[in-house]
CSV table of C-alpha atoms in Angstrom, one decimal:
chain,number,residue,atom,x,y,z
A,1,MET,CA,28.2,-18.7,-29.1
A,2,LYS,CA,29.6,-17.3,-32.4
A,3,PHE,CA,32.8,-19.2,-31.9
A,4,ILE,CA,31.0,-22.6,-31.1
A,5,ARG,CA,29.1,-22.0,-34.6
A,6,LYS,CA,32.5,-21.3,-36.5
A,7,PHE,CA,33.9,-24.7,-34.9
A,8,LEU,CA,30.8,-26.8,-36.0
A,9,PHE,CA,30.6,-24.9,-39.5
A,10,PRO,CA,32.7,-27.9,-41.2
A,11,PHE,CA,30.6,-30.5,-39.7
A,12,ALA,CA,27.5,-28.7,-40.9
A,13,ILE,CA,28.9,-28.6,-44.3
A,14,LEU,CA,29.4,-32.4,-44.1
A,15,TYR,CA,25.9,-32.7,-43.0
A,16,GLY,CA,24.4,-30.6,-45.5
A,17,LEU,CA,26.4,-32.5,-48.5
A,18,VAL,CA,25.1,-35.8,-47.2
A,19,THR,CA,21.4,-34.5,-47.0
A,20,THR,CA,21.7,-33.0,-50.2
A,21,ILE,CA,22.9,-36.1,-52.1
A,22,ARG,CA,20.0,-37.9,-50.4
A,23,ASN,CA,17.5,-35.5,-51.3
A,24,PHE,CA,18.8,-35.5,-55.1
A,25,LEU,CA,18.8,-39.2,-55.4
A,26,PHE,CA,15.0,-39.1,-54.2
A,27,ASP,CA,14.2,-36.5,-56.6
A,28,LYS,CA,15.9,-38.1,-59.6
A,29,GLY,CA,14.2,-41.6,-58.6
A,30,LEU,CA,17.4,-43.3,-57.8
A,31,LEU,CA,16.1,-44.1,-54.4
A,32,LYS,CA,12.5,-45.3,-54.1
A,33,SER,CA,10.0,-43.3,-52.9
A,34,THR,CA,6.3,-44.9,-52.8
A,35,SER,CA,3.1,-42.9,-53.7
A,36,PHE,CA,-0.4,-44.2,-52.5
A,37,ASP,CA,-3.7,-43.8,-54.2
A,38,LEU,CA,-5.3,-42.0,-51.5
A,39,PRO,CA,-4.7,-38.5,-49.9
A,40,VAL,CA,-1.5,-38.6,-47.7
A,41,ILE,CA,-0.8,-35.2,-46.0
A,42,ALA,CA,2.8,-34.9,-44.5
A,43,VAL,CA,3.2,-32.6,-41.7
A,44,GLY,CA,6.5,-31.6,-40.6
A,45,ASN,CA,9.3,-29.1,-40.4
A,46,LEU,CA,13.1,-28.5,-41.6
A,47,SER,CA,14.1,-27.8,-38.0
A,48,VAL,CA,14.5,-30.1,-34.8
A,49,GLY,CA,11.3,-29.9,-32.7
A,50,GLY,CA,9.2,-27.2,-31.2
A,51,THR,CA,7.2,-25.9,-34.2
A,52,GLY,CA,3.7,-27.0,-33.1
A,53,LYS,CA,3.1,-30.3,-35.2
A,54,THR,CA,0.7,-31.8,-32.6
A,55,PRO,CA,-1.6,-28.9,-32.6
A,56,GLN,CA,-1.4,-28.7,-36.3
A,57,ILE,CA,-2.3,-32.3,-36.8
A,58,GLU,CA,-5.1,-32.0,-34.5
A,59,TYR,CA,-6.4,-29.0,-36.5
A,60,LEU,CA,-6.8,-31.1,-39.7
A,61,VAL,CA,-8.2,-34.0,-37.8
A,62,ARG,CA,-11.0,-31.9,-36.5
A,63,MET,CA,-11.4,-30.4,-40.2
A,64,LEU,CA,-11.8,-34.0,-41.8
A,65,PHE,CA,-13.0,-36.5,-39.4
A,66,ASN,CA,-16.6,-35.6,-39.9
A,67,THR,CA,-16.4,-36.3,-43.4
A,68,TYR,CA,-13.7,-38.8,-44.1
A,69,LYS,CA,-12.0,-41.8,-42.4
A,70,VAL,CA,-9.0,-40.5,-41.0
A,71,ALA,CA,-6.0,-42.0,-39.6
A,72,THR,CA,-2.7,-40.4,-38.3
A,73,LEU,CA,0.5,-42.3,-38.6
A,74,SER,CA,3.7,-41.4,-36.4
A,75,ARG,CA,6.9,-42.8,-35.8
A,76,GLY,CA,6.2,-42.9,-32.1
A,77,TYR,CA,9.2,-41.3,-30.9
A,78,LYS,CA,10.7,-43.0,-27.5
A,79,ARG,CA,7.9,-45.5,-27.4
A,80,GLN,CA,8.8,-49.1,-25.8
A,81,SER,CA,7.2,-51.1,-28.8
A,82,GLU,CA,8.7,-52.0,-32.2
A,83,GLY,CA,7.2,-52.1,-35.7
A,84,PHE,CA,3.8,-51.3,-36.8
A,85,VAL,CA,1.1,-50.5,-33.8
A,86,LEU,CA,-2.6,-49.8,-34.3
A,87,ALA,CA,-3.9,-48.1,-31.4
A,88,GLY,CA,-6.4,-50.3,-29.4
A,89,ALA,CA,-7.9,-50.2,-25.9
A,90,ASN,CA,-4.9,-51.5,-24.0
A,91,ASP,CA,-2.4,-49.1,-25.6
A,92,ASN,CA,-0.6,-46.1,-23.7
A,93,ALA,CA,2.0,-43.6,-24.2
A,94,LEU,CA,4.6,-46.2,-23.5
A,95,THR,CA,3.5,-48.6,-26.4
A,96,LEU,CA,2.4,-45.5,-28.8
A,97,GLY,CA,4.6,-42.5,-27.9
A,98,ASP,CA,3.2,-39.3,-26.3
A,99,GLU,CA,1.8,-37.8,-29.1
A,100,PRO,CA,0.1,-40.5,-30.8
A,101,PHE,CA,-1.4,-41.6,-27.4
A,102,GLN,CA,-2.7,-37.9,-27.2
A,103,TYR,CA,-4.4,-38.4,-30.6
A,104,HIS,CA,-6.0,-41.6,-29.7
A,105,GLN,CA,-7.4,-40.2,-26.3
A,106,LYS,CA,-8.8,-37.2,-28.1
A,107,PHE,CA,-10.0,-38.7,-31.3
A,108,PRO,CA,-11.4,-42.2,-30.3
A,109,ASN,CA,-13.2,-42.4,-33.8
A,110,ILE,CA,-10.2,-42.2,-35.9
A,111,GLN,CA,-7.5,-44.7,-36.4
A,112,VAL,CA,-3.9,-43.9,-34.7
A,113,ALA,CA,-1.0,-45.9,-35.7
A,114,VAL,CA,2.9,-45.8,-35.1
A,115,ASP,CA,5.6,-47.2,-37.3
A,116,ALA,CA,9.2,-45.9,-37.9
A,117,ASN,CA,8.6,-47.3,-41.6
A,118,ARG,CA,6.0,-45.0,-42.8
A,119,THR,CA,5.7,-47.0,-46.3
A,120,ASN,CA,5.0,-50.1,-44.1
A,121,GLY,CA,2.5,-48.3,-41.9
A,122,ILE,CA,0.4,-47.3,-44.6
A,123,GLN,CA,0.4,-50.5,-46.2
A,124,GLN,CA,-0.6,-52.0,-42.8
A,125,LEU,CA,-3.5,-49.6,-42.5
A,126,LEU,CA,-4.8,-50.0,-46.0
A,127,SER,CA,-4.7,-53.9,-45.2
A,128,ARG,CA,-7.4,-53.2,-42.4
A,129,ILE,CA,-11.2,-54.1,-43.1
A,130,THR,CA,-11.8,-50.4,-42.3
A,131,LYS,CA,-9.5,-48.5,-44.7
A,132,PRO,CA,-8.7,-45.0,-43.8
A,133,GLU,CA,-9.6,-42.2,-46.7
A,134,VAL,CA,-7.0,-39.7,-45.6
A,135,ILE,CA,-3.7,-40.5,-43.9
A,136,LEU,CA,-2.1,-37.6,-41.8
A,137,LEU,CA,1.8,-38.1,-41.6
A,138,ASP,CA,3.1,-36.6,-38.3
A,139,ASP,CA,6.6,-35.4,-38.7
A,140,ALA,CA,7.6,-36.9,-41.8
A,141,TYR,CA,8.9,-33.9,-43.8
A,142,GLN,CA,12.1,-35.8,-44.2
A,143,HIS,CA,10.6,-39.3,-44.6
A,144,ARG,CA,11.3,-39.4,-48.4
A,145,LYS,CA,10.5,-43.2,-48.6
A,146,VAL,CA,6.9,-41.9,-48.8
A,147,ASN,CA,5.7,-39.5,-51.6
A,148,ALA,CA,3.1,-37.7,-50.0
A,149,GLY,CA,0.4,-36.0,-52.2
A,150,LEU,CA,0.6,-32.8,-50.0
A,151,TYR,CA,3.4,-31.5,-47.8
A,152,VAL,CA,2.6,-28.9,-45.0
A,153,LEU,CA,5.7,-27.1,-43.7
A,154,LEU,CA,5.9,-25.7,-40.3
A,155,THR,CA,8.1,-23.0,-38.9
A,156,ALA,CA,8.0,-21.2,-35.6
A,157,TYR,CA,7.6,-17.2,-35.4
A,158,GLY,CA,10.8,-16.1,-34.0
A,159,ASP,CA,12.8,-19.4,-35.1
A,160,LEU,CA,12.2,-19.3,-38.8
A,161,TYR,CA,14.1,-21.6,-40.9
A,162,ALA,CA,15.2,-18.8,-43.0
A,163,ASP,CA,17.2,-17.5,-40.0
A,164,ASP,CA,18.6,-21.1,-39.0
A,165,TYR,CA,21.8,-23.1,-39.8
A,166,LEU,CA,22.0,-26.7,-40.7
A,167,LEU,CA,22.8,-29.4,-37.8
A,168,PRO,CA,25.0,-29.1,-35.9
A,169,MET,CA,25.8,-25.5,-36.3
A,170,GLY,CA,22.0,-25.0,-36.0
A,171,ASN,CA,18.6,-26.8,-35.8
A,172,LEU,CA,18.0,-27.6,-39.5
A,173,ARG,CA,17.7,-31.2,-40.8
A,174,GLU,CA,18.3,-30.2,-44.3
A,175,LEU,CA,19.1,-27.2,-46.4
A,176,ARG,CA,16.3,-24.4,-46.7
A,177,THR,CA,15.9,-25.4,-50.1
A,178,GLY,CA,13.9,-28.2,-48.7
A,179,ALA,CA,11.0,-25.9,-48.3
A,180,THR,CA,10.1,-25.9,-52.0
A,181,ARG,CA,8.6,-29.5,-51.3
A,182,ALA,CA,5.7,-27.9,-49.4
A,183,LYS,CA,2.5,-26.7,-50.9
A,184,ILE,CA,1.5,-25.2,-47.9
A,185,VAL,CA,4.0,-23.2,-45.1
A,186,VAL,CA,2.5,-22.3,-41.8
A,187,VAL,CA,4.4,-19.8,-39.7
A,188,THR,CA,3.3,-21.3,-36.2
A,189,LYS,CA,3.3,-19.7,-32.7
A,190,CYS,CA,2.7,-16.0,-33.9
A,191,PRO,CA,1.4,-13.5,-31.6
A,192,PRO,CA,-2.4,-13.1,-31.9
A,193,ASN,CA,-1.9,-9.6,-32.7
A,194,LEU,CA,0.6,-10.2,-35.5
A,195,SER,CA,0.4,-7.0,-38.0
A,196,VAL,CA,0.1,-7.4,-41.8
A,197,GLU,CA,3.3,-5.6,-42.1
A,198,GLU,CA,4.9,-8.1,-40.1
A,199,GLN,CA,3.5,-11.0,-42.1
A,200,LYS,CA,4.9,-9.3,-45.4
A,201,SER,CA,7.9,-9.0,-43.9
A,202,ILE,CA,8.2,-12.6,-43.0
A,203,ALA,CA,6.7,-13.7,-46.4
A,204,LYS,CA,9.9,-11.6,-48.2
A,205,LYS,CA,12.3,-13.4,-45.9
A,206,LEU,CA,10.7,-16.8,-46.7
A,207,LYS,CA,10.9,-16.2,-50.4
A,208,LEU,CA,8.2,-18.8,-51.3
A,209,SER,CA,7.2,-19.5,-54.8
A,210,SER,CA,4.2,-18.8,-56.6
A,211,ASN,CA,2.8,-22.3,-56.2
A,212,GLN,CA,3.2,-22.1,-52.5
A,213,SER,CA,0.7,-20.5,-49.9
A,214,LEU,CA,1.7,-18.9,-46.7
A,215,PHE,CA,-0.6,-18.9,-43.7
A,216,PHE,CA,0.2,-17.7,-40.0
A,217,SER,CA,-1.0,-19.4,-36.9
A,218,ALA,CA,-1.1,-19.1,-33.2
A,219,ILE,CA,-1.5,-21.1,-30.1
A,220,SER,CA,-4.7,-20.5,-27.9
A,221,TYR,CA,-4.8,-21.9,-24.6
A,222,ASP,CA,-7.8,-23.2,-22.8
A,223,GLU,CA,-9.6,-21.1,-20.1
A,224,GLU,CA,-9.7,-24.2,-17.9
A,225,VAL,CA,-7.3,-26.9,-16.7
A,226,TYR,CA,-8.5,-30.6,-16.6
A,227,SER,CA,-8.0,-33.8,-14.5
A,228,ASP,CA,-9.7,-37.1,-15.2
A,229,ASN,CA,-12.8,-35.9,-13.5
A,230,LYS,CA,-12.3,-32.3,-12.6
A,231,LYS,CA,-11.8,-28.9,-14.1
A,232,LEU,CA,-10.8,-25.5,-12.7
A,233,SER,CA,-11.1,-22.1,-14.2
A,234,VAL,CA,-7.5,-20.5,-15.1
A,235,LYS,CA,-8.5,-17.5,-13.9
A,236,GLU,CA,-9.1,-18.7,-10.4
A,237,ILE,CA,-5.9,-20.6,-10.3
A,238,LEU,CA,-3.8,-18.1,-11.4
A,239,SER,CA,-3.1,-16.5,-7.7
A,240,THR,CA,-2.9,-20.2,-6.5
A,241,GLU,CA,0.3,-21.4,-5.4
A,242,LYS,CA,1.1,-24.5,-7.6
A,243,VAL,CA,3.7,-26.5,-9.6
A,244,LEU,CA,4.1,-26.1,-13.3
A,245,LEU,CA,5.5,-29.0,-15.2
A,246,ALA,CA,6.6,-29.3,-18.8
A,247,GLY,CA,8.7,-31.8,-20.7
A,248,ILE,CA,8.2,-30.2,-24.0
A,249,ALA,CA,10.5,-28.4,-26.6
A,250,LYS,CA,9.8,-24.8,-25.8
A,251,PRO,CA,7.9,-24.5,-22.4
A,252,LYS,CA,8.2,-20.8,-21.8
A,253,PRO,CA,4.6,-19.9,-23.3
A,254,PHE,CA,3.0,-22.5,-21.1
A,255,PHE,CA,4.6,-21.2,-17.9
A,256,ASP,CA,4.1,-17.5,-18.8
A,257,TYR,CA,0.2,-18.4,-19.3
A,258,LEU,CA,-0.3,-19.7,-15.9
A,259,LYS,CA,2.6,-18.7,-13.6
A,260,ASN,CA,2.7,-16.3,-10.7
A,261,GLN,CA,5.8,-15.5,-8.5
A,262,SER,CA,5.0,-18.1,-6.1
A,263,ASP,CA,4.8,-20.9,-8.3
A,264,LEU,CA,7.4,-23.7,-9.0
A,265,CYS,CA,8.3,-24.4,-12.6
A,266,LEU,CA,9.9,-27.7,-13.3
A,267,THR,CA,11.3,-28.3,-16.8
A,268,TYR,CA,12.3,-31.9,-18.4
A,269,PRO,CA,13.7,-32.8,-21.6
A,270,ASP,CA,11.0,-33.2,-24.8
A,271,HIS,CA,9.3,-36.4,-24.5
A,272,HIS,CA,10.8,-37.1,-21.2
A,273,HIS,CA,10.0,-40.7,-19.7
A,274,PHE,CA,9.5,-39.6,-16.1
A,275,SER,CA,11.4,-42.4,-13.8
A,276,ASP,CA,10.0,-43.3,-10.2
A,277,LYS,CA,12.7,-41.0,-9.0
A,278,ASP,CA,11.4,-38.2,-11.0
A,279,LEU,CA,8.0,-38.8,-9.8
A,280,GLU,CA,9.1,-39.1,-6.1
A,281,GLU,CA,10.9,-35.6,-6.5
A,282,ILE,CA,8.2,-33.9,-7.8
A,283,GLN,CA,5.8,-34.9,-5.3
A,284,THR,CA,8.1,-34.0,-2.5
A,285,LYS,CA,8.3,-30.5,-4.3
A,286,ALA,CA,4.9,-30.0,-4.7
A,287,LYS,CA,4.1,-30.5,-1.0
A,288,GLY,CA,0.2,-31.4,-1.7
A,289,LYS,CA,-0.3,-28.2,-4.1
A,290,ILE,CA,-1.9,-28.8,-7.5
A,291,ILE,CA,0.5,-29.7,-10.6
A,292,ILE,CA,-0.5,-28.3,-14.0
A,293,THR,CA,1.2,-29.9,-16.8
A,294,THR,CA,1.1,-29.8,-20.8
A,295,GLU,CA,-1.4,-32.0,-22.3
A,296,LYS,CA,1.3,-34.1,-23.9
A,297,ASP,CA,2.9,-34.7,-20.7
A,298,TYR,CA,-0.3,-35.5,-19.1
A,299,VAL,CA,-0.7,-38.5,-21.1
A,300,ARG,CA,2.4,-40.0,-19.7
A,301,LEU,CA,1.7,-38.9,-16.1
A,302,LYS,CA,-2.2,-39.6,-15.7
A,303,ASP,CA,-1.6,-42.9,-14.0
A,304,SER,CA,1.3,-42.0,-12.0
A,305,VAL,CA,1.6,-41.1,-8.1
A,306,LEU,CA,0.9,-37.6,-9.2
A,307,LYS,CA,-2.7,-38.2,-10.4
A,308,GLU,CA,-4.7,-36.9,-7.4
A,309,ASN,CA,-3.2,-33.4,-7.9
A,310,LEU,CA,-2.5,-33.6,-11.6
A,311,TYR,CA,-4.2,-31.3,-14.4
A,312,TYR,CA,-3.3,-30.2,-17.9
A,313,LEU,CA,-4.0,-27.3,-20.0
A,314,PRO,CA,-5.2,-28.1,-23.6
A,315,ILE,CA,-4.2,-26.0,-26.4
A,316,LYS,CA,-5.3,-25.5,-30.0
A,317,SER,CA,-4.0,-23.9,-33.1
A,318,HIS,CA,-5.9,-21.3,-35.0
A,319,LEU,CA,-5.0,-19.4,-38.0
A,320,LEU,CA,-4.7,-15.8,-38.1
A,321,GLY,CA,-7.1,-15.0,-41.1
A,322,ASN,CA,-7.5,-16.9,-44.4
A,323,GLU,CA,-9.0,-20.0,-42.8
A,324,ILE,CA,-11.4,-20.4,-45.5
A,325,VAL,CA,-8.4,-20.3,-48.2
A,326,PHE,CA,-6.4,-22.8,-45.9
A,327,GLU,CA,-9.3,-25.4,-45.6
A,328,LYS,CA,-10.1,-25.1,-49.3
A,329,LEU,CA,-6.6,-26.0,-50.3
A,330,ILE,CA,-6.8,-29.0,-48.1
A,331,ARG,CA,-10.4,-30.2,-49.0
A,332,ASP,CA,-9.6,-29.7,-52.5
A,333,PHE,CA,-6.7,-32.0,-52.4
A,334,VAL,CA,-8.5,-34.6,-50.4
A,335,SER,CA,-11.5,-34.5,-52.6
A,336,SER,CA,-9.5,-34.9,-55.9
A,337,PHE,CA,-9.1,-38.7,-54.9
A,338,LYS,CA,-12.2,-40.7,-55.3
A,339,LYS,CA,-13.8,-42.1,-52.0
């Protein structure tokens, strides 16, 4: 591994030079960055995938949607549509992408849109009769063509950006100094019992400035798994022989929460679109046993041949203390704009 990293080091230097010049041009106004007269919150990371953006976006939606008209705007990764799409009754994971479709399913009273051009996406949302009052940009930390009013940077516990390297040597999309754009930094996927001493150690490693706020969050798994019309207790199925299926970046915690020694664990790439051949192979391996998948995978699989035995496990992000401080920062930012 060390040899490979040394081999890739010159490429990482070149990549870092390109991204640094790009950020410099945006910082100096030589490349256009559009601001909007409403609260735009960008949630993202410095690294490639696996930091828990989806549950963090859902946390913000739950916090805001009873007070404000909320919209989410995503790129719609691996969708089969193009341009701007505002989620409607006929949309699915193919037209929206799995994560936006998940938002659309869980929060029917908010607007869910996709557009690779986030500037155009916001303009399209604001041209609607029902205009959003808050826009949450999903995975848009490096999308500098929009100047978001508030940046929330996520970094995963055990895979901190401070310990990582630039692509292709590591997983960083830009230099660690890119973290300075964030007003809020959240260390995600922490152990629920993370000690105050370890929190201080991580804070020291991240070296945030005085105008940045650091929070720690953990993933909590539901105590039940769900299909379209049934639910089962996790306690009851732990000893049941089953198939666990995941097409996400880092599936180990999902498997660890549900598996026993007799279970079959099937892993696919993140955002994987399951082909007919994939579905046939899964069905053959399952042999009639229940199949439990992640919520993100379920939105792609719920209408497939697996649906009769298919369940999903919901997750939520929760902060390890300081919830009031975090929510005050968000609400103060949003309320600083006139409704």
